[in-house]
C-alpha cells in the first residue's frame, strides 16, 4: 500500500464525488499540461462511476483514482504537486489568521481569469471577556480582491473560506484569430519533434474518415451544427479535425478556442449581429466545456441558429461517460453521430508515410513505431527524447540515461527487436566515458532500468520489455532522433564488433555491416581506429576483401593493431610485404607480431640457407641444422 497515494485519494474523493462542477474541474485543471492531459479522461470516467453513469461503483472508481495518481506522480511530478495543493486548499481547516490567497490551477491556466477570488462569509464574534471597545465585525456579500484592514481588536478566531473559482467570460470577437493565424499547437495538436529546417507539423497523413469528416465540416460551416471526432487517447483526433478544418474552410474565417472553464453562455450574443461568415467554435476535449456555464443544449441551439460550426474532440471514455443519460451533458450529444477515428492505422494509411522525399518524422514513424500507432509515436516521442537527454544530469537518473544510451546505440548498430538483453547492457556500460560512468554510479543497475522502463503517458517507457526473457526494446523515436541530430555522440567504436558477435543471423549481420559502413566510412578517411573497426566488422561478416582494404587504410595511417593483423593476413600470400607491417607492429611492442616476424624471417633464412647448402657452401651446411630447429614454419608459408 502506498500511503502517500492513499492519503491524497482520501482528500480528492469528496471533490470528485461532488455534484458541484467547480471542485471537480479544479482537480482536472491540475492535469492540464499535455503530457498528462489524457488522465483527465480517466478522472471523468471515475466521476461517472461515483455518480452511477457507468458501471464500476465506488470500489472501481477508487482503484482508477489510485492508478491515475500513481501515473501522474511518476511522469509529471509538477502535476502531482498541484493535485496535492488543490486537495489541501479544499480540505484545509479554518485558521486563526487571514489565509494567504493562492490562485487555483483553473485560474492560473485561464488567460482571461486574473486570479482566484475568495469571499469571506463571516468573522467570529468577540469573546465574552473582551474589552468594551472590541469591534464586532461581519462581512457578507460581494467579492473580496485583497486584504481587509481591521481597525480595533478582534477577539476570537477569524475564519476565511474560499469560494469556487468563477468562470471567465469569452473575450470580444475582435480578439478572435483568423484561421490562417491560428497555431494548431495552441488548439490541442500535440507538439512533434522539430529540428532546424523542419516545419511546425509534419505533412498530414490521410485517414480513413477524411471524406466523411470533410463533408460534416462543410455542412456545419454552411448551416451550423456540432461535429465531434472521437477516438482513443493519442489516436490523432485533434490533428485530423484540424486538417479537415483547414482543408475545407478559408483562412479568413475567424476561430475561437476557449480554455476549459470559459463561460460560453454569452457567446451567442457576441456572434449575433455580426456581418459576414460566422466564426468557428473550436472545443478540443469537449468534456471540459460541458456543464451549466459551458456548452448547454440551449447555447448549442442558439449557435446553430446563428450558423456557427462547433468542432470538437472527445476521448472514447469521456464520450461514453456523457453520452448516455438524461443530464444536459447527454442532451448536448443527443442526435450527434460522432466521427470515429480508429486507433490502429490501416495498411493504406501507413503506406504514404515512407515516401523517399517525405518528412523525416513520418518516415521514422513508419519504420520505427513498432507496436505503437503513428500518432502515439509522433506525440509521445519528443517528450521521451527530452526526458532521456535531461536525465543524464547528476541528481536525476544518470544510470538510466546511460542504459538507454547503450540501447539506442545497439539499435543503431542493427541489433533487432528483442536482441537487447539486460546482460548485454551490463556488458557494454564500460565502453562509455569515465564521466558518464562516474555519474552512473549514483544509481544501481536495477534502479536505472526501472526508471527507463516505467511507462509514460500510458504508451511506453524509454525501454519496454521484449518478448523474450530479460530482453528490452527501445522506443523507436530515440534512435530516430539520434540519427537525425548532428550533435548526438557517435556510437562507441568497440560496440560494433560486440553487437555483431551477439548474433548468428546472416541477415542481421549483413544489416550491421551496412550500418557500420554508413556510420564509419567517412570517419575512416581520417580516423585509423574507425577503419580498423570496419576491417573487423567485414572480417566477422565474411568479407575478407573489404576487411583487407580497411586494414591497409588503417595500417598505412599508423594503426598498430591493423599493421599486425594485415601482416598476419599477408604471410601466406606475400611474405615480403607482410614483413614490413609485422616489423612496424613488432617495434611497437606487440608480442604476437614479434613472434610472427621472427617466424617469417626464420623461414626466409632457412630458405636461403638451404639454397646455399645445396651449392656445397660449408658454412651454410653447418648452420642449417640449428636453423631448422629454431622454429617450425608457419602454415602456408614459403617452404624450403
Short mmCIF file of C-alpha atoms in Angstrom, two decimals, residues 493-494 496-497 520-537 546-566 584:
data_model
loop_
_atom_site.label_atom_id
_atom_site.label_comp_id
_atom_site.label_asym_id
_atom_site.label_seq_id
_atom_site.Cartn_x
_atom_site.Cartn_y
_atom_site.Cartn_z
CA UNK A 493 33.70 2.04 -31.87
CA UNK A 494 34.12 -1.15 -29.84
CA UNK A 496 30.13 -2.55 -33.40
CA UNK A 497 32.15 -5.76 -33.05
CA UNK A 520 32.02 4.98 -40.18
CA UNK A 521 33.10 5.16 -43.83
CA UNK A 522 33.52 8.95 -43.83
CA UNK A 523 35.26 8.91 -40.46
CA UNK A 524 37.62 6.18 -41.63
CA UNK A 525 39.13 8.58 -44.14
CA UNK A 526 40.79 10.44 -41.27
CA UNK A 527 40.44 8.11 -38.27
CA UNK A 528 42.55 4.94 -38.43
CA UNK A 529 40.58 3.48 -35.50
CA UNK A 530 37.33 3.74 -37.48
CA UNK A 531 38.99 2.00 -40.46
CA UNK A 532 40.19 -0.75 -38.12
CA UNK A 533 36.62 -1.27 -36.82
CA UNK A 534 35.33 -1.55 -40.39
CA UNK A 535 38.01 -4.14 -41.09
CA UNK A 536 36.90 -6.13 -38.03
CA UNK A 537 33.24 -5.87 -38.99
CA UNK A 546 36.78 -5.49 -47.70
CA UNK A 547 38.50 -6.38 -44.44
CA UNK A 548 41.92 -6.21 -46.12
CA UNK A 549 41.04 -2.89 -47.78
CA UNK A 550 40.22 -1.23 -44.47
CA UNK A 551 43.19 -2.88 -42.72
CA UNK A 552 45.52 -1.37 -45.30
CA UNK A 553 43.86 2.02 -44.86
CA UNK A 554 44.32 1.85 -41.09
CA UNK A 555 47.81 0.31 -41.14
CA UNK A 556 49.13 2.82 -43.66
CA UNK A 557 47.83 5.57 -41.38
CA UNK A 558 49.88 4.16 -38.49
CA UNK A 559 47.34 1.98 -36.67
CA UNK A 560 49.49 -0.65 -34.97
CA UNK A 561 46.86 -3.36 -34.44
CA UNK A 562 45.87 -3.07 -38.10
CA UNK A 563 49.51 -3.45 -39.16
CA UNK A 564 49.78 -6.64 -37.10
CA UNK A 565 46.53 -8.10 -38.48
CA UNK A 566 47.42 -7.18 -42.07
CA UNK A 584 56.06 -1.95 -37.60
#
